[in-house]
Coordinates of C-alpha atoms in Angstrom, one line a residue:
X781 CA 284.6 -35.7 69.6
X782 CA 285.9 -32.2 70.1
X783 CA 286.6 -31.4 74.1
X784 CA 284.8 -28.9 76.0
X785 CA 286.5 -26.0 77.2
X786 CA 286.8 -25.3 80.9
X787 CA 285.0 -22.0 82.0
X788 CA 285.1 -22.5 85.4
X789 CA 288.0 -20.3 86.1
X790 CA 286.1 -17.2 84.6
X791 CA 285.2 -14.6 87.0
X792 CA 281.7 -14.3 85.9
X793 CA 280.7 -17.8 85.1
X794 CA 278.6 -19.4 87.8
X795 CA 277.7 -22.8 87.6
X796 CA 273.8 -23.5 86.5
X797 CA 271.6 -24.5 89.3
X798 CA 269.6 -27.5 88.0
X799 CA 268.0 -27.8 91.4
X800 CA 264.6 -28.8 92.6
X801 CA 264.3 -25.3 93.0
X802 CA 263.4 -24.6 89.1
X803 CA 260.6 -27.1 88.8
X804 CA 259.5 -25.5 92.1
X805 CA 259.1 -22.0 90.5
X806 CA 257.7 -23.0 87.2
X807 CA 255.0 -24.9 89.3
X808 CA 254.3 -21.9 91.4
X809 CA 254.3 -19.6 88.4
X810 CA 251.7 -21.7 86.6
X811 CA 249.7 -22.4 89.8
X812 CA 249.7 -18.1 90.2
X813 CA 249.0 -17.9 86.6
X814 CA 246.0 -20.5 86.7
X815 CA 244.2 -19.0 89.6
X816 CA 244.2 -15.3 87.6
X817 CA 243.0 -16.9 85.0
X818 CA 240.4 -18.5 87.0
X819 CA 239.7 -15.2 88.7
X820 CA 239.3 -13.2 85.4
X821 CA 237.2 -16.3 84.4
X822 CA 235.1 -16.4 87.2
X823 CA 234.5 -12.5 86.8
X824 CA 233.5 -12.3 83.7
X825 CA 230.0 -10.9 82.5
X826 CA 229.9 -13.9 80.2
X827 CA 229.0 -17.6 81.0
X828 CA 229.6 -20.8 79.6
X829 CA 229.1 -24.6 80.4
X830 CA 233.1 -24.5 81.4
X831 CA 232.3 -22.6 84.0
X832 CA 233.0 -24.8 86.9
X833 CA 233.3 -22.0 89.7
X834 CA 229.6 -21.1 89.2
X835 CA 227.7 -22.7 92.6
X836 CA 224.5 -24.8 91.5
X837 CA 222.1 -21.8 92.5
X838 CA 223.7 -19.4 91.0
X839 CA 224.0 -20.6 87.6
X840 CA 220.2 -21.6 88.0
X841 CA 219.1 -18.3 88.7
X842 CA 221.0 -17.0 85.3
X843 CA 219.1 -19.6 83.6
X844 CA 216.0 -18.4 85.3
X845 CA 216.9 -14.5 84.5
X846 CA 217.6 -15.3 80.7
X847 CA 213.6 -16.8 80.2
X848 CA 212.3 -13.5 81.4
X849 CA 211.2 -11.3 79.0
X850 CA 213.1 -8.0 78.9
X851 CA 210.8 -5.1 79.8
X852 CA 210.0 -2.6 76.1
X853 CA 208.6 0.3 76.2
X854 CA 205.3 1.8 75.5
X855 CA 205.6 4.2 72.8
X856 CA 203.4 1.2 70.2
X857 CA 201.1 1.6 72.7
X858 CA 200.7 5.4 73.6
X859 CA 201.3 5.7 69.3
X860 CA 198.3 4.1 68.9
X861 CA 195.9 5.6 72.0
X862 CA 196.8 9.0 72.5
X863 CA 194.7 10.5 69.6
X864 CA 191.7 9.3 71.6
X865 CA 192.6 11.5 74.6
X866 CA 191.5 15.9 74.4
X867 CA 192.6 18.7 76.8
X868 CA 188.6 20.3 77.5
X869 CA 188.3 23.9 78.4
X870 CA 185.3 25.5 80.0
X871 CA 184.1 28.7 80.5
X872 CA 181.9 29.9 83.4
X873 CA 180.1 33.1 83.6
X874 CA 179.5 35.0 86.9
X875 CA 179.0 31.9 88.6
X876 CA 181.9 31.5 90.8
X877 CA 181.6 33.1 95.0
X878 CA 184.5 35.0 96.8
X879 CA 184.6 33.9 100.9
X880 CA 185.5 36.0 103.6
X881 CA 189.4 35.8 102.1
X882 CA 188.7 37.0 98.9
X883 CA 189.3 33.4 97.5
X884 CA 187.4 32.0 94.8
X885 CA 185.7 28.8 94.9
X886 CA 183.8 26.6 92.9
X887 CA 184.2 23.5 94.0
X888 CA 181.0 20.9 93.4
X889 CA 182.0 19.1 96.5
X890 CA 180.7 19.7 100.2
X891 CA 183.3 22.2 102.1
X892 CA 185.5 20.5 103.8
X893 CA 185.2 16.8 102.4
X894 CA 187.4 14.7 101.0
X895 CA 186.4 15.2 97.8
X896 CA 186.5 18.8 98.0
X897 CA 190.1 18.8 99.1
X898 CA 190.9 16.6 96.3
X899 CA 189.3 18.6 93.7
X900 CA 191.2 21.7 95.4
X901 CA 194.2 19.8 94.4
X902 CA 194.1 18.2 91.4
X903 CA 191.6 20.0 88.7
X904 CA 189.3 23.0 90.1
X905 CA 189.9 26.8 90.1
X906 CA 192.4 27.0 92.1
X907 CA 193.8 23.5 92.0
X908 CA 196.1 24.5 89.2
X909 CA 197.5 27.4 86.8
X910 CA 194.9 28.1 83.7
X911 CA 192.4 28.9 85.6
X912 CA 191.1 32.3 86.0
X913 CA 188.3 33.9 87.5
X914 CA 187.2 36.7 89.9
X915 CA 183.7 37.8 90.8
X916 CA 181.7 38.9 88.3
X917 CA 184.3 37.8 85.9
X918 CA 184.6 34.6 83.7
X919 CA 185.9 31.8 85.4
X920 CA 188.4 29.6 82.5
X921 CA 189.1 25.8 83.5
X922 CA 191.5 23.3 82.0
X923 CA 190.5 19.3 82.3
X924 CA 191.3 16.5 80.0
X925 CA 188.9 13.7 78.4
X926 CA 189.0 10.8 75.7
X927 CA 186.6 10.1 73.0
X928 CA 184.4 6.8 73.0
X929 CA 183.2 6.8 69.9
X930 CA 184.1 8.2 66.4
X931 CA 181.0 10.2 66.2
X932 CA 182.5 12.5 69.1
X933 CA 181.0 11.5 72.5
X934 CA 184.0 11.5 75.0
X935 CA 184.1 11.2 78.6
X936 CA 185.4 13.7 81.4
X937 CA 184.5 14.8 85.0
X938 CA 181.7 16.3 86.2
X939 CA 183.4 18.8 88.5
X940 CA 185.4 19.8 84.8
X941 CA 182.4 20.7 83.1
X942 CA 180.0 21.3 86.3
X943 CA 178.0 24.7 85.3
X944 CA 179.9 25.6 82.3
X945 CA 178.5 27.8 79.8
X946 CA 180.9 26.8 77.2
X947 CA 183.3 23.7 76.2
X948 CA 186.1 23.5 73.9
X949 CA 187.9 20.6 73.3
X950 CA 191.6 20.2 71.2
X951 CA 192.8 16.8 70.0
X952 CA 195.8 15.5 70.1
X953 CA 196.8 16.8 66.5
X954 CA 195.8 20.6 67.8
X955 CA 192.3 21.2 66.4
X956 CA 189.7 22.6 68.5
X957 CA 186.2 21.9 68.0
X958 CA 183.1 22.7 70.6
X959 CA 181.5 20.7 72.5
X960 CA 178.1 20.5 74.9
X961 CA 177.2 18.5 78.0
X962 CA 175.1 15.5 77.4
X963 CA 174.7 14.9 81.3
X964 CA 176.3 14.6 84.3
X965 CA 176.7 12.4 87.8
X966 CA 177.7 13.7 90.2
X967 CA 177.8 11.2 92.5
X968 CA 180.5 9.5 90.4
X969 CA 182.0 12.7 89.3
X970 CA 181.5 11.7 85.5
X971 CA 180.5 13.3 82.4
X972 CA 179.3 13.1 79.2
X973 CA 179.7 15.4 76.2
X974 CA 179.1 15.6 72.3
X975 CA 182.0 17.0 70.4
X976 CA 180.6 18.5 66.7
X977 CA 182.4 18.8 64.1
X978 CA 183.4 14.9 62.6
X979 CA 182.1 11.6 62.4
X980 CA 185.6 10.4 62.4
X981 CA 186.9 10.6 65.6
X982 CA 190.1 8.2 67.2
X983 CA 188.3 6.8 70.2
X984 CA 189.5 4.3 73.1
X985 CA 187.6 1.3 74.2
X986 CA 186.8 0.7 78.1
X987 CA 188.1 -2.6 79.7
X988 CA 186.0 -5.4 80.2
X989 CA 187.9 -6.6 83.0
X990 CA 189.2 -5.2 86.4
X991 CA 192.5 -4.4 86.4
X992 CA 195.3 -6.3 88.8
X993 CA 197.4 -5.0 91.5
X994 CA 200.8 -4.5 90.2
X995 CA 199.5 -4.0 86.5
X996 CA 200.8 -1.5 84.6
X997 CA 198.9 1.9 83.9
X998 CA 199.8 5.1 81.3
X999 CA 198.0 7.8 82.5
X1000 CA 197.3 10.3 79.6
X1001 CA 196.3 13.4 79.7
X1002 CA 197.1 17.8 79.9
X1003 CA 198.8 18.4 82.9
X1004 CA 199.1 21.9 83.2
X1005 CA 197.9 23.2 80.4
X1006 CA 201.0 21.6 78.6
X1007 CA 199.8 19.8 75.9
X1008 CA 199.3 16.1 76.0
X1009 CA 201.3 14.2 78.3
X1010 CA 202.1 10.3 78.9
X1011 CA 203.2 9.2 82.5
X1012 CA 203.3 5.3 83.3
X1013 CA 203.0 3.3 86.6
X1014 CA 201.3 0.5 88.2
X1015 CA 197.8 -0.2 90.4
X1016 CA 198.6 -0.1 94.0
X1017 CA 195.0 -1.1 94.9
X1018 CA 191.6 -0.8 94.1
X1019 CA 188.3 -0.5 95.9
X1020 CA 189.4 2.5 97.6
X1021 CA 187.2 4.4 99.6
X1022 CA 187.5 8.1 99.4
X1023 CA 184.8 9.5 101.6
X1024 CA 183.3 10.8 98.6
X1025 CA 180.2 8.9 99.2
X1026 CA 178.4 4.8 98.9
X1027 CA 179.5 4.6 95.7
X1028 CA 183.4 5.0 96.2
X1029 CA 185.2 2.2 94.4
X1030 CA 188.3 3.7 93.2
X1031 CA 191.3 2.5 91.7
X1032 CA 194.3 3.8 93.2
X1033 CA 197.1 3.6 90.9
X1034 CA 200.9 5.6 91.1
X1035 CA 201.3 6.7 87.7
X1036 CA 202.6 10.6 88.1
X1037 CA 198.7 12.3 87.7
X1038 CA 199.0 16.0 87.9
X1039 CA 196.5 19.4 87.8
X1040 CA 194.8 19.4 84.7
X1041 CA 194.8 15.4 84.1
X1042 CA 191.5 15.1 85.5
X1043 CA 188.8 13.3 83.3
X1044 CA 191.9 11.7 81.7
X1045 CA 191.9 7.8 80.8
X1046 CA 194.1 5.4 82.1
X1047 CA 194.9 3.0 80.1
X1048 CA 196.0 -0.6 80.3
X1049 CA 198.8 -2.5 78.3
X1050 CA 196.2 -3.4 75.9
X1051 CA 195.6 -0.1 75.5
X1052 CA 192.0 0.0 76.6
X1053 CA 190.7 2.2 79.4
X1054 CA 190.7 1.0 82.5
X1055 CA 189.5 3.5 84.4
X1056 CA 188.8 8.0 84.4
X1057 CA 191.4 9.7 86.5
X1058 CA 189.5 11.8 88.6
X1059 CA 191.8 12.7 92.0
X1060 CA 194.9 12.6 93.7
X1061 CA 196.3 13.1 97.1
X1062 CA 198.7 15.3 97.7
X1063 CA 200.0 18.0 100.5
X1064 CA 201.8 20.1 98.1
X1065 CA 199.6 19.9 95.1
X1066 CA 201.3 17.8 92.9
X1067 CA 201.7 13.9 92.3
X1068 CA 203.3 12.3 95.1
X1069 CA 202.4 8.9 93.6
X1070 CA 198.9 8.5 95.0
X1071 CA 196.0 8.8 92.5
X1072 CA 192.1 7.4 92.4
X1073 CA 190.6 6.3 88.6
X1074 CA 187.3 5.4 88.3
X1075 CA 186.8 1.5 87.1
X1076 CA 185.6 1.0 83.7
X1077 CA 182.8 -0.7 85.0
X1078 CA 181.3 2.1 86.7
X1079 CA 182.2 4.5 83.6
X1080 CA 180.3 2.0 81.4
X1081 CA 176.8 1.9 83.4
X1082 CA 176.5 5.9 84.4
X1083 CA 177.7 6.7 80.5
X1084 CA 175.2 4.4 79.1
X1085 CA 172.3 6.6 81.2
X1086 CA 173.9 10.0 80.1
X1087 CA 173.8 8.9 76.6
X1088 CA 169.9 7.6 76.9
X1089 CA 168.2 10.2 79.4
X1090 CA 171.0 12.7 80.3
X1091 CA 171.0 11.5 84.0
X1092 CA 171.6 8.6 86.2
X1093 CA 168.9 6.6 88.0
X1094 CA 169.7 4.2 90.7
X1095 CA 167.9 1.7 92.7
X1096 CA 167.0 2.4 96.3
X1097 CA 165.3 0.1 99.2
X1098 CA 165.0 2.8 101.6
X1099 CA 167.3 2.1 104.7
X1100 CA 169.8 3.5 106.8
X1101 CA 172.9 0.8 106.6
X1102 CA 175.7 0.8 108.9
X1103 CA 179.1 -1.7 108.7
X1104 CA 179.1 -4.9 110.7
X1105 CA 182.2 -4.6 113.3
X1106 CA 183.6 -7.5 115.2
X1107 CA 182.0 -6.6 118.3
X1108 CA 178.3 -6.2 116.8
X1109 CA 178.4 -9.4 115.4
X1110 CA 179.9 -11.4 118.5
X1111 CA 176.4 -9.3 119.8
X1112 CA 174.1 -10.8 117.2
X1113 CA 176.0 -14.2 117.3
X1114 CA 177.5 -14.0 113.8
X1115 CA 180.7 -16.0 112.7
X1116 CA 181.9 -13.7 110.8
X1117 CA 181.6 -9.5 110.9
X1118 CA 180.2 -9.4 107.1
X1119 CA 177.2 -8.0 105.5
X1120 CA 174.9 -4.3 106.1
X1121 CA 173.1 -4.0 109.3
X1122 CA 170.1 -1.8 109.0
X1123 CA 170.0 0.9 111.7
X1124 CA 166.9 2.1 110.4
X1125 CA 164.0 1.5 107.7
X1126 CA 162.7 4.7 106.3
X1127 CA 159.2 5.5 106.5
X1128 CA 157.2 3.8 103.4
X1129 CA 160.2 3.2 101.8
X1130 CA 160.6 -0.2 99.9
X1131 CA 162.5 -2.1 102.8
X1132 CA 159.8 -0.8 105.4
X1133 CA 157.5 -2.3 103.5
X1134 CA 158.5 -5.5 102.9
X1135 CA 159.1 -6.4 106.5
X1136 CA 162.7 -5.1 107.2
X1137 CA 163.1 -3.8 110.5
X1138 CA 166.1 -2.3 112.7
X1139 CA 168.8 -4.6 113.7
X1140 CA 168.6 -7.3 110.8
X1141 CA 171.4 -7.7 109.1
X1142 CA 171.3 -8.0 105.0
X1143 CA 173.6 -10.5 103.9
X1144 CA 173.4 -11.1 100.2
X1145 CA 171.4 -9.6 97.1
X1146 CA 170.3 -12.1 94.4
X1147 CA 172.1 -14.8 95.8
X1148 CA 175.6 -12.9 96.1
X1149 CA 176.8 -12.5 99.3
X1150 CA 177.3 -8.7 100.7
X1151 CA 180.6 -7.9 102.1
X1152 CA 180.1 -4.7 103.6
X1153 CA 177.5 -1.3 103.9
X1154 CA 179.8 -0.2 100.9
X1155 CA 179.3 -3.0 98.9
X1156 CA 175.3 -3.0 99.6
X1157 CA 175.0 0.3 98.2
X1158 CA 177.0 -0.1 95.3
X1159 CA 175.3 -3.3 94.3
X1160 CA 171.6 -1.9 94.8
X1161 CA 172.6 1.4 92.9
X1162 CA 173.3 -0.1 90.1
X1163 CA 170.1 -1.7 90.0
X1164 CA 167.3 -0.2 87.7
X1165 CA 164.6 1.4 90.0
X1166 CA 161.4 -0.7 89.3
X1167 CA 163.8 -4.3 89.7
X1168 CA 162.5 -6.6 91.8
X1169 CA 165.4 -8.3 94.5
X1170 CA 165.8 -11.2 97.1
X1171 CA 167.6 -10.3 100.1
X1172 CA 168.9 -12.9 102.4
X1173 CA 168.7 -11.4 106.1
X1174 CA 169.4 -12.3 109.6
X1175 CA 166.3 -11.3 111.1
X1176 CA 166.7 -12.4 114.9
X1177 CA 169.3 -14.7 114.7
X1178 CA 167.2 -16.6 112.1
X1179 CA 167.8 -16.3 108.3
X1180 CA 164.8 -15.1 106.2
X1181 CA 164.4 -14.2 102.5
X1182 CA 162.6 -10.8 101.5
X1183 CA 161.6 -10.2 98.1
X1184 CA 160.9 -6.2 97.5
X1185 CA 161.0 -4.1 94.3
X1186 CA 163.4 -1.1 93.9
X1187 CA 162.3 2.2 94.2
X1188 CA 164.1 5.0 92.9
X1189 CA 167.3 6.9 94.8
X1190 CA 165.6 10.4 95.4
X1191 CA 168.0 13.0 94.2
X1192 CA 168.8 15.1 97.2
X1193 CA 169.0 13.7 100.3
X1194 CA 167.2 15.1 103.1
X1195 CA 170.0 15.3 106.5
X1196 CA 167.7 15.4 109.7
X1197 CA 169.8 17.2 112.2
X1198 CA 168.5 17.7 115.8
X1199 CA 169.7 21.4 116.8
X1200 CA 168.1 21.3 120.6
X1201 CA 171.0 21.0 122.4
X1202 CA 168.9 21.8 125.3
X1203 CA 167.3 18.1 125.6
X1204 CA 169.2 17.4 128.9
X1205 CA 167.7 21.1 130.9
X1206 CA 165.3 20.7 133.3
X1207 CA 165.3 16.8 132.9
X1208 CA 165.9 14.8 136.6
X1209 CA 169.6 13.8 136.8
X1210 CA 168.8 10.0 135.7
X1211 CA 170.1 6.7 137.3
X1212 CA 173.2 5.0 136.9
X1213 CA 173.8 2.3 134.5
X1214 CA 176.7 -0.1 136.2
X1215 CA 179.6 -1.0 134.3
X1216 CA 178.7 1.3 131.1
X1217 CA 179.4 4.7 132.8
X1218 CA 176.8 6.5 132.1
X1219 CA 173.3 7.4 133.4
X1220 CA 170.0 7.2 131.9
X1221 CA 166.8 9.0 132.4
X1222 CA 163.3 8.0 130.9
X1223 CA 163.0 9.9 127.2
X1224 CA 159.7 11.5 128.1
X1225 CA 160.9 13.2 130.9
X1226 CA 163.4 14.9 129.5
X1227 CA 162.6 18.0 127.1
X1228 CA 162.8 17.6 123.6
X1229 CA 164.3 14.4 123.9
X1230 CA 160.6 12.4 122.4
X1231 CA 158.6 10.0 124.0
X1232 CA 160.6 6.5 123.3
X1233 CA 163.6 5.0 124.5
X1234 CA 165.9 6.5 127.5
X1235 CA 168.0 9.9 127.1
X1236 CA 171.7 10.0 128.3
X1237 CA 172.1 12.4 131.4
X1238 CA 175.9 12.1 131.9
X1239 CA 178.8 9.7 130.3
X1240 CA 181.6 9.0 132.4
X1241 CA 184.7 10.4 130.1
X1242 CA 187.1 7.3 131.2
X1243 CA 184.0 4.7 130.5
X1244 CA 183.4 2.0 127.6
X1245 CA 180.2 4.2 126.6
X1246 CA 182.7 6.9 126.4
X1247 CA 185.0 5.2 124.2
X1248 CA 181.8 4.0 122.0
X1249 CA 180.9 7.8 121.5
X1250 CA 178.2 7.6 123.6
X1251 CA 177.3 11.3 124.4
X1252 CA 174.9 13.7 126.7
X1253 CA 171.3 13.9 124.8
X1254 CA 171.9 10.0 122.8
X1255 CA 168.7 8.3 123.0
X1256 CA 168.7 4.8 123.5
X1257 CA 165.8 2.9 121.7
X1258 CA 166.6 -0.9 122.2
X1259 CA 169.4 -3.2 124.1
X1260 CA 170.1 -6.3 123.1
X1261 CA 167.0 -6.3 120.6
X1262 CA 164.3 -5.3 123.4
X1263 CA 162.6 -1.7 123.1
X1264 CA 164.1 -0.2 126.6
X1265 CA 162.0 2.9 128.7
X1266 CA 163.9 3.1 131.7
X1267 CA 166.8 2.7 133.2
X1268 CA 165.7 -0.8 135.2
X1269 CA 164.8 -2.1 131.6
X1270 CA 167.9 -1.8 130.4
X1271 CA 170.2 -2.9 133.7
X1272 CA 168.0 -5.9 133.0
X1273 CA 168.6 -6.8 129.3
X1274 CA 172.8 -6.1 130.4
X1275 CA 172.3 -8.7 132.7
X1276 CA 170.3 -11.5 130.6
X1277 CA 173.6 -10.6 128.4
X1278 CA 176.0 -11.5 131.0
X1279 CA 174.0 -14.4 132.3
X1280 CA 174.1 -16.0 128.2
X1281 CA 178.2 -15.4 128.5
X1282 CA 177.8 -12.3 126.3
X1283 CA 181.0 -10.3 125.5
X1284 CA 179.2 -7.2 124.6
X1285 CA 175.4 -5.9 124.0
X1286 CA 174.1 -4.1 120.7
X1287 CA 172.6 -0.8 121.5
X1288 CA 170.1 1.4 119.3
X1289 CA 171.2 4.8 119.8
X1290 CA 169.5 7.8 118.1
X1291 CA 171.6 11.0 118.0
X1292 CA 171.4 14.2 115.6
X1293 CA 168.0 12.4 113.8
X1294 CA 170.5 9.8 113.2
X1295 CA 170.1 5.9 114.4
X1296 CA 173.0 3.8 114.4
X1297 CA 173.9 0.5 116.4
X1298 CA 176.8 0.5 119.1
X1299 CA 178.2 -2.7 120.6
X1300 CA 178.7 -1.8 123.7
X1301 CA 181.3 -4.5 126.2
X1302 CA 180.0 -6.0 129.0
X1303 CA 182.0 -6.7 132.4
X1304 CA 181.2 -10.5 133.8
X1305 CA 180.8 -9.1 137.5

């Protein structure tokens, strides 16, 4: 055994420390060491069942995550629709007016409606670039369109190809071809037109079911005069109504729709049309997300009339329908505030006929309950004229059923306005109803005012009639469902009201030719 040799004397020798102190630094250098591991572990974009920091809820939700389907794109889809969709031009000859501004306009809409500022902004003359026009000059418009059929009938707008003396159409692989109108609604601002020239045209297909808020939507079309363009979005609601008229039921959808897409198809992810862009609101003229299509199913039933007679013929029963508010139904005792009250039969007209009268309340057509005034008119306009109907209505607080036959929605509509603003001149000052604000005077004293019903004198500017738009020169015909003639009549059917614990009373009120019911609140005292 060979001896050690001692080092201990050596300046730079130090005795090794076998202390606790080593097995107390490699723990802590392997604890410091395990939790950056962990930490780079725990951090990681991947996952694994090792993973024993993940909480319970959080490594359910990534299981959740991975079963979703990760969202593709739509080009199969646009690939295999967007042949069917055409940019249509028009041309229109000396037909466009200047106003006082110098302005052209040819807008197929009433000044100053909602339509008319809608058409301003998303497809007429001057509601984007490619239009031209001056008077006595040719006015040039740009639209879009889509076929829907391969022997060249496609569908547009009617304020596209409104008065147009010529249409051109180009397809998506830049032929032009031309095209006449077939017909034209323009109630529901569609159109129809022939394109000549093939038998072999690409054509889209219209839905057979509604679309579903939060679906998605391409909207296709030639914004601008650009060419043909694909934007995508979802519905943000449907039924929309406009104040384009009874038959507004758009969809509203937030697909980027600009000037020049209008008569454009929106399609679904099926690639069928769900409805014809026709609108869009906007301040500054361009998309701010807010657009209106028209449904399939209203594109189905005016197209199918186009194609057989060139125009649209609805049903009609011959009424003057007003919505059913909260307080008008607490005044005819209804649970609920649904269904079309009638605020006046016409003359001879079907309804007047078969037994309607003010004040009832139509509740359902054929068995299917009627929502709203809207939904009344929709329903009975897309009825053939010459169809015979059952109406369920609350007649007098008692249900009756009314069987009539359609007659047919006369064309124009004749707007009764009463221009003597003078009705009021020379009358006596009337007596004071209590508690409405307003006094009343017996019709036939009062010039120009007729012989039924009591004239309004004077409306109390703070009062509940004022609030319910009563106005100098309304003529009450009936309170609370009794014909009223002076102003003792109708303090007395107020206070038959009160005394059955009545919240309000329902008013007839005639004003501007116009009759209309007004529920008006009652005070207990």
């Amino acid at each position: 055994m060979t001896d050690r040799p001692d080092l201990s004397n050596l300046p730079s020798y130090r005795q090794p420390r076998r202390s606790v102190f080593s097995a107390r630094k490699v723990a802590l250098m392997a604890s410091v060491v395990a939790g950056l591991g962990a930490a780079v572990y725990g951090f990681s974009p991947s996952t694994s069942p090792a993973d024993l920091f993940s909480s319970p809820a959080h490594a359910q939700v990534n299981n959740e995550v991975r079963k979703v389907e990760r969202p593709v794109g739509f080009a199969d889809i646009v690939e295999r629709v967007k042949p069917s969709v055409i940019s249509v031009k028009v041309n229109i000859k000396e037909k466009t007016a200047s106003n006082d501004d110098g302005d052209d306009s040819s807008s197929p809409f009433q000044p100053g409606s909602p339509m008319e500022r809608f058409f301003r902004r998303f497809g007429g003359p001057d509601g984007f670039p490619g239009m031209k026009g001056g008077r006595g000059r040719v006015v040039q418009g740009q639209g879009s369109g889509f076929f829907i059929s391969a022997d060249g009938y496609a569908v547009t707008n009617n304020h596209v190809v409104d008065g147009a003396d010529k249409v051109e159409v180009t397809t998506d692989d830049g032929k032009s071809y031309t095209a006449k109108v077939i017909g034209t609604d323009q109630r529901t601002d569609l159109a129809l037109i022939k394109v000549e020239g093939s038998s072999n045209f690409p054509f889209a297909k219209l839905a057979d079911s509604k679309p579903r808020i939060g679906d998605w939507v391409l909207a296709v079309g030639n914004p601008f005069g650009l060419g043909g363009t694909v934007t995508a979005g979802i519905v943000s609601a449907s039924g929309r109504d406009i104040g384009n008229g009874p038959y507004d039921d758009f969809i509203q959808i937030d697909a980027p729709v600009n000037k020049g897409n209008s008569g454009g198809p929106a399609f679904d992810t099926n690639g069928e049309v769900m409805g014809v862009n026709t609108a869009i609101y906007s301040p500054s003229g361009g998309s701010v997300g807010i657009a209106f299509s028209i449904p399939a199913s209203t594109v189905k039933s005016v197209v199918a009339q186009l194609k057989d007679k060139g125009s649209v013929s609805r049903g009609w029963i011959g009424v003057q329908i007003q919505p059913v508010t909260s307080d008008i139904a607490d005044s005819l005792g209804m649970k609920k505030a649904e269904g079309a009250l009638v605020a006046e039969p016409q003359a001879n007209g079907p309804a007047a006929k078969a037994g309607i009268e003010s004040g009832d309340v139509i509740t359902s057509v054929n068995g299917e309950s009627v929502k709203d005034a809207r939904e009344l008119a929709r329903t009975i306009g897309g009825m053939a004229p010459g169809a015979t109907v059952k109406l369920n209505v609350l007649h007098k607080g008692q249900d009756k059923v009314v069987n009539l036959t359609l007659g047919q929605l006369p064309n124009t509509v004749e707007a009764k306005a009463d221009n003597d603003n003078d009705s009021g001149k020379g009358a006596n000052r009337g007596t004071d109803v209590p508690k409405l604000g307003m006094t009343v005077a017996p019709a036939n004293s009062v010039a120009g005012a007729g012989k039924e019903g009591v004239v309004v004198t004077q409306v109390d500017p703070k009062s509940a009639a004022a609030e319910r738009g009563f106005k100098e020169g309304d003529v009450i015909l009936e309170v609370g469902g009794k014909s009223v003639a002076t102003a003792g009549e109708v303090r007395d059917a107020i206070n038959t009201a009160r005394t059955d614990n009545k919240n309000s009373i329902l008013m007839r009120v005639k004003s501007g030719g116009q009759s209309r019911f007004v529920a008006v609140p009652i005070a207990k005292s």
